[in-house]
XYZ file of C-alpha atoms in Angstrom:
322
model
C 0.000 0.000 0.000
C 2.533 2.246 0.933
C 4.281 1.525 -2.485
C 1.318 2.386 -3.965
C 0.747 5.245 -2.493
C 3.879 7.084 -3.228
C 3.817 6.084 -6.524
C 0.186 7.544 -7.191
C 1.403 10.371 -5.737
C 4.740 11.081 -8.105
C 2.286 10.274 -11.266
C -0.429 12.884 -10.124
C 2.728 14.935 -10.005
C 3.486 14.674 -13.249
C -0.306 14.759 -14.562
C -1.087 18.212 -12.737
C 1.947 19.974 -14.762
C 0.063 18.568 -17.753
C -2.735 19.631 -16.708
C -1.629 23.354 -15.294
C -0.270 23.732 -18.671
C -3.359 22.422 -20.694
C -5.247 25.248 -18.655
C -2.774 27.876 -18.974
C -2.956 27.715 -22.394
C -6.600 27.722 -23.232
C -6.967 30.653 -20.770
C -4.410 32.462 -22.480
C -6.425 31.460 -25.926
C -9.382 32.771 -24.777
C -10.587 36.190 -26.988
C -9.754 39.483 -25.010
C -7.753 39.848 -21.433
C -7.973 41.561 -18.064
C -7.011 44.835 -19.893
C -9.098 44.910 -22.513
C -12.116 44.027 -19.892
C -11.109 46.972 -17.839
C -10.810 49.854 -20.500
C -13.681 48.302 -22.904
C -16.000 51.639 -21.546
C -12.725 54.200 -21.700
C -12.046 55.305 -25.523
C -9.241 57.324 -24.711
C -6.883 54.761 -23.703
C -4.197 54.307 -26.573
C -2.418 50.913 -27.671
C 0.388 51.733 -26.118
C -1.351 52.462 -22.654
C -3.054 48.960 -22.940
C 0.419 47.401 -23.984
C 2.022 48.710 -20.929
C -0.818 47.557 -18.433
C -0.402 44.033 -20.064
C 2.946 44.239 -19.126
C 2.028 45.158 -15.885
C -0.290 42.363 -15.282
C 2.286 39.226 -17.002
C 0.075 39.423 -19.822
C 2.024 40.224 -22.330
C 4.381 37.422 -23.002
C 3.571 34.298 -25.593
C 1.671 31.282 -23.602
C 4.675 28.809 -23.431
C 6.632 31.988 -21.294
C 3.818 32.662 -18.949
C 3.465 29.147 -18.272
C 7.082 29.140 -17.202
C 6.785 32.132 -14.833
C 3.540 30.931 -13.643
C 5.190 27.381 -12.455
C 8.172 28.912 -11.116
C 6.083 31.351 -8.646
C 3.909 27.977 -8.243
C 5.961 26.213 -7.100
C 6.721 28.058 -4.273
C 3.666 28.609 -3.037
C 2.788 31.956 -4.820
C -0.172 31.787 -7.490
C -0.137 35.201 -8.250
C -2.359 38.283 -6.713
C -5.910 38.386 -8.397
C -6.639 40.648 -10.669
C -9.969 41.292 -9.552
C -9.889 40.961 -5.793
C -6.624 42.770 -5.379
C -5.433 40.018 -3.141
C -2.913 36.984 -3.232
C -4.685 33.959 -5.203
C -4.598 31.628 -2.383
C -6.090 34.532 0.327
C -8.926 33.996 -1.434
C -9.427 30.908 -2.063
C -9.018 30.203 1.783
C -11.511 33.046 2.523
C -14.159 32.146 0.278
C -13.611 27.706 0.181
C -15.383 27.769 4.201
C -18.669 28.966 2.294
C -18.724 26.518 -0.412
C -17.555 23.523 1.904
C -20.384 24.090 4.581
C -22.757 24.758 1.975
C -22.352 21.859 -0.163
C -21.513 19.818 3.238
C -24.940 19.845 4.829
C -26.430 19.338 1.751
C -23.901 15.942 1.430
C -25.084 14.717 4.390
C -28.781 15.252 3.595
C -28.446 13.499 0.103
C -26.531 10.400 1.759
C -29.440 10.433 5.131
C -32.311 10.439 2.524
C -30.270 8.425 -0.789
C -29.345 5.166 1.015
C -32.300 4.565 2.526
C -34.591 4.895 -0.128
C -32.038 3.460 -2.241
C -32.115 -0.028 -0.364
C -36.004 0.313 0.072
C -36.236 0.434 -3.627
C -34.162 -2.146 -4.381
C -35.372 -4.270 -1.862
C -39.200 -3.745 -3.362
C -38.024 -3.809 -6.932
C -40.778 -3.554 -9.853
C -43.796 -2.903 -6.974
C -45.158 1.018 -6.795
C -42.671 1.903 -4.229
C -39.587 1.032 -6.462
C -41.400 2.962 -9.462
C -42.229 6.330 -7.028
C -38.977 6.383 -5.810
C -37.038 5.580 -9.226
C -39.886 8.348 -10.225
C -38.534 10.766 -8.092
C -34.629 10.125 -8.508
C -35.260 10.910 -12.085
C -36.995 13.962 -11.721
C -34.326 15.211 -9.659
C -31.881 14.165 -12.058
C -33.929 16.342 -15.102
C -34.172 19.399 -12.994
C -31.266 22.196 -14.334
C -30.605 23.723 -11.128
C -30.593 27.280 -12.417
C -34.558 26.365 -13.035
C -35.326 24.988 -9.697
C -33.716 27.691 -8.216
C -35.517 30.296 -9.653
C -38.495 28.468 -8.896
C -38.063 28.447 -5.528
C -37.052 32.045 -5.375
C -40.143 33.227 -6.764
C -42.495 30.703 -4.623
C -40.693 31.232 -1.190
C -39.152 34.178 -1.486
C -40.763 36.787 -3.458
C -44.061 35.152 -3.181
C -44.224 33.832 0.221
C -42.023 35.798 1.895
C -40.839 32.856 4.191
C -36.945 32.795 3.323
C -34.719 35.149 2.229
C -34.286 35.769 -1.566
C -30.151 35.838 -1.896
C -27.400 36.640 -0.113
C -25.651 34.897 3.106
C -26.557 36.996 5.928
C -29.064 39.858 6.090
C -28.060 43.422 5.410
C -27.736 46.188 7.787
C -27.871 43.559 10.858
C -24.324 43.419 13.158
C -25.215 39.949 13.995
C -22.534 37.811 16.043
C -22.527 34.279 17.662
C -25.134 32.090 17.258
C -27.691 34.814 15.708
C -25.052 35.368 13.297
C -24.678 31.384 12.823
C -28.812 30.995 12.556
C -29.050 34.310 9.654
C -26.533 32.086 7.805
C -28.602 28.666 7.622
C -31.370 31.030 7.251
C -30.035 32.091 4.184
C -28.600 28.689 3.026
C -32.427 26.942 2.892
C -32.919 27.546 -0.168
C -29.372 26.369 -1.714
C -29.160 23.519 0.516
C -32.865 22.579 -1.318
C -32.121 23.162 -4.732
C -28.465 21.065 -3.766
C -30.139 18.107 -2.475
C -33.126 17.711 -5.039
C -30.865 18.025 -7.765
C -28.143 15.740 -6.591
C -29.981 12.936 -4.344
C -31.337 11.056 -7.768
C -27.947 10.007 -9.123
C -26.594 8.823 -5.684
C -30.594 7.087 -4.815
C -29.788 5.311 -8.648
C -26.314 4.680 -7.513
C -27.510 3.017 -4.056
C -30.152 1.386 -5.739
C -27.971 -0.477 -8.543
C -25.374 -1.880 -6.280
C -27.839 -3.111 -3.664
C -29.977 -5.097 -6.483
C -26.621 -6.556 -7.486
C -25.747 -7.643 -3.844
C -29.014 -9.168 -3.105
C -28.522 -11.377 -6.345
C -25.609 -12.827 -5.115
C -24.848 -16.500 -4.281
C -24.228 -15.629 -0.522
C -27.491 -14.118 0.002
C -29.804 -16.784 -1.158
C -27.511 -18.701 1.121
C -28.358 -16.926 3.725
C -31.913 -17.066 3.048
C -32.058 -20.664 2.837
C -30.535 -20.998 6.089
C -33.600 -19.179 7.660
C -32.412 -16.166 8.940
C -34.875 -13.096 8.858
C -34.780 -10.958 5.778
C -34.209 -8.048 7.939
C -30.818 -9.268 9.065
C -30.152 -10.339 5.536
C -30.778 -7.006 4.315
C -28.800 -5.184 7.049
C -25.976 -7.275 8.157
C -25.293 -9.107 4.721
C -26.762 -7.380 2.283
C -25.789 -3.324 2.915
C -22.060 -4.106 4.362
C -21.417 -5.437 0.967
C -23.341 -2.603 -0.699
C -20.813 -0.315 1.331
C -18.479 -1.116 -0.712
C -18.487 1.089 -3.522
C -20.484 3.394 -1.812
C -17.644 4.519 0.799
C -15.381 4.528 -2.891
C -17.615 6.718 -4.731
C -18.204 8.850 -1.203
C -14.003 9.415 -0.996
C -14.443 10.465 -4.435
C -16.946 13.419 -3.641
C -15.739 15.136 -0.399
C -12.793 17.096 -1.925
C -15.056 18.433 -4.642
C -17.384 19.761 -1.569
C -14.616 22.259 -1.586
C -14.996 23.384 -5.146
C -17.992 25.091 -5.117
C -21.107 25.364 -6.817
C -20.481 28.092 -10.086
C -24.478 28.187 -10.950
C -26.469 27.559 -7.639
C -23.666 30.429 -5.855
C -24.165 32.911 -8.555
C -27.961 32.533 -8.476
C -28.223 33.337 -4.896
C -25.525 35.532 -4.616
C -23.575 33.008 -1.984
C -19.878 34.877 -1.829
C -18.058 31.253 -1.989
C -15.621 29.739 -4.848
C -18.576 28.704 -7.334
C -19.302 32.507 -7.125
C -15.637 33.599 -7.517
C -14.979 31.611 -9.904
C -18.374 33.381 -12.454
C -16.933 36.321 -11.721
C -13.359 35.678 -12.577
C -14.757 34.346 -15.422
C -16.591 37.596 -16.167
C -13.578 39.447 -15.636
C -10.755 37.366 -17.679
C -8.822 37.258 -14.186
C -6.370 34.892 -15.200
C -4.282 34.460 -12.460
C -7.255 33.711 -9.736
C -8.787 31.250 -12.762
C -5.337 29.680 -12.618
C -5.003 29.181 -8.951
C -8.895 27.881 -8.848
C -8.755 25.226 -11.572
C -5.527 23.572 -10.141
C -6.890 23.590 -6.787
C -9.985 21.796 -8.465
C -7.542 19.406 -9.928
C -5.562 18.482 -6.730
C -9.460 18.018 -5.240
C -9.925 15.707 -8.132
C -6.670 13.691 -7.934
C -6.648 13.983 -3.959
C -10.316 12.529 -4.411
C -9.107 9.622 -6.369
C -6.588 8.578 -4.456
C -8.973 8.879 -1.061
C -11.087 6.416 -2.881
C -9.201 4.057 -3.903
C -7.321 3.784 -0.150
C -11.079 3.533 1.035
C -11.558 0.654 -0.970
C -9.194 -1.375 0.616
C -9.955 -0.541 4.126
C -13.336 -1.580 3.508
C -13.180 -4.324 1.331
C -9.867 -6.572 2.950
C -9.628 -8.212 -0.135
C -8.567 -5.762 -2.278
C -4.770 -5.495 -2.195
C -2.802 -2.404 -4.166
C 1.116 -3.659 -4.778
């Protein structure tokens, strides 16, 4: 294990340089810059005025150049200062991932408390009503674009209603602290936290579903059954610890990308976390906070990989990694 380990580690080394690169470049490809976002609305500003600012801001190098100064400050620990914050890349980052992960954390758990479940109960009542509501349901989750749910529940709760709050994180012109503070926030994150869990608790209830049918045809559960014992404990103590399995694999895959943040759901409530960032770096053509964010999504990703597949052997003792 340790063997493997270090060696997953040296190739997702060499695959985030590849990567970092890959994204550097299209960034750099993309039509217009920073500068040319910033004095779009001021006429007067001459060629060699915009010229000098790109110089100013790294941008004015070929792509292969950049790159090179980019890694070099990289690899020390220094992404750059945003060009729309006015802050060191990594400040925030660190300020804003908090949000995201909290957000997109409650809204984990929820899925997983409501997904497995169901997911088992389906399975376990496959092709009667209950399997068909709940597949029913998972799917309609699944079809919902979350910028449309969203906005559904805005104008039903919000502006209609008047029961939660329409966007933002906490409410304006309130110096709330402690746990008032802490309540405004979850206050605020209802709606987000809904349009998360609908939208994502179909493909982890299908997920559930799929690998506990598969367990329950196996040759050690029949076995089980024919020795007599009650199809509760066949279902709980055989059946789900083997369903587990892939489950805690596909779980270690998800939690770094809890840090990520959501770019649409963020934006349409106005949540100040990465996702939200991120739309506005966008916006902006701020390369070197784009830069920072995407590799810290791809560390996430490889970080997440890695996490699962060490998962899989602690809960499956079978599986050895040499």
């Amino acid at each position: 294990m340790k063997q493997y380990i270090i060696r997953r580690i040296l190739i997702s080394i060499v695959v985030l340089f590849g990567v970092s690169f890959l994204i550097y470049g299209i960034l750099r490809s993309m039509p217009g810059d920073f500068v040319e976002q910033m004095t779009s609305g001021n006429p007067s500003i001459t060629a060699e005025q915009k010229e000098k600012l790109r110089e100013s801001y790294g941008l004015n190098g070929g792509v292969v150049k950049g790159y090179i100064g980019w890694a070099k400050n990289a690899l020390r620990g220094n992404f750059g200062k945003s060009f729309l914050y006015s802050k060191p890349v990594t400040e925030v980052i660190s300020d804003r991932m908090w949000t995201s992960f909290w957000l997109a954390a409650i809204a984990f758990v929820i899925q997983l408390c409501v997904a497995i479940p169901l997911g088992i109960l389906a399975a376990t009542k496959q092709y009667t009503k209950t399997d068909y509501i709940i597949v029913f349901l998972a799917l309609a989750g699944i079809s919902l674009p979350s910028f449309f749910f969203a906005a559904v529940l805005q104008r039903v709760f919000s502006m209609g209603l008047g029961w939660v709050p329409l966007s933002g994180m906490v409410t304006a012109r309130k110096n709330l602290t402690g746990i008032s503070l802490t309540m405004d926030i979850g206050y605020h994150f209802i709606l987000p936290i809904t349009v998360f869990v609908i939208t994502g608790i179909g493909g982890w209830l299908r997920y559930v579903r799929t690998n506990m049918l598969e367990v329950l045809s196996a040759d050690y559960i029949r076995t089980a059954r024919a020795k007599g014992l009650p199809e509760r404990k066949v279902i709980n103590k055989h059946g789900f610890r083997n369903t587990l399995i892939p489950i805690v694999t596909f779980i270690g895959g998800a939690i770094p990308s809890l840090f990520a943040g959501a770019i649409i759901t963020e934006g349409i409530f106005s949540i100040p976390g990465l996702g939200k960032a991120a739309l506005d770096a966008v916006a902006n053509k701020d390369l070197p906070f784009l830069m920072g964010y995407l590799m810290f999504m791809a560390i996430l990703t490889l970080l997440g990989t890695l996490i699962s597949d060490i998962l899989y052997a602690v809960v499956d003792p079978r599986v050895r990694y040499n």
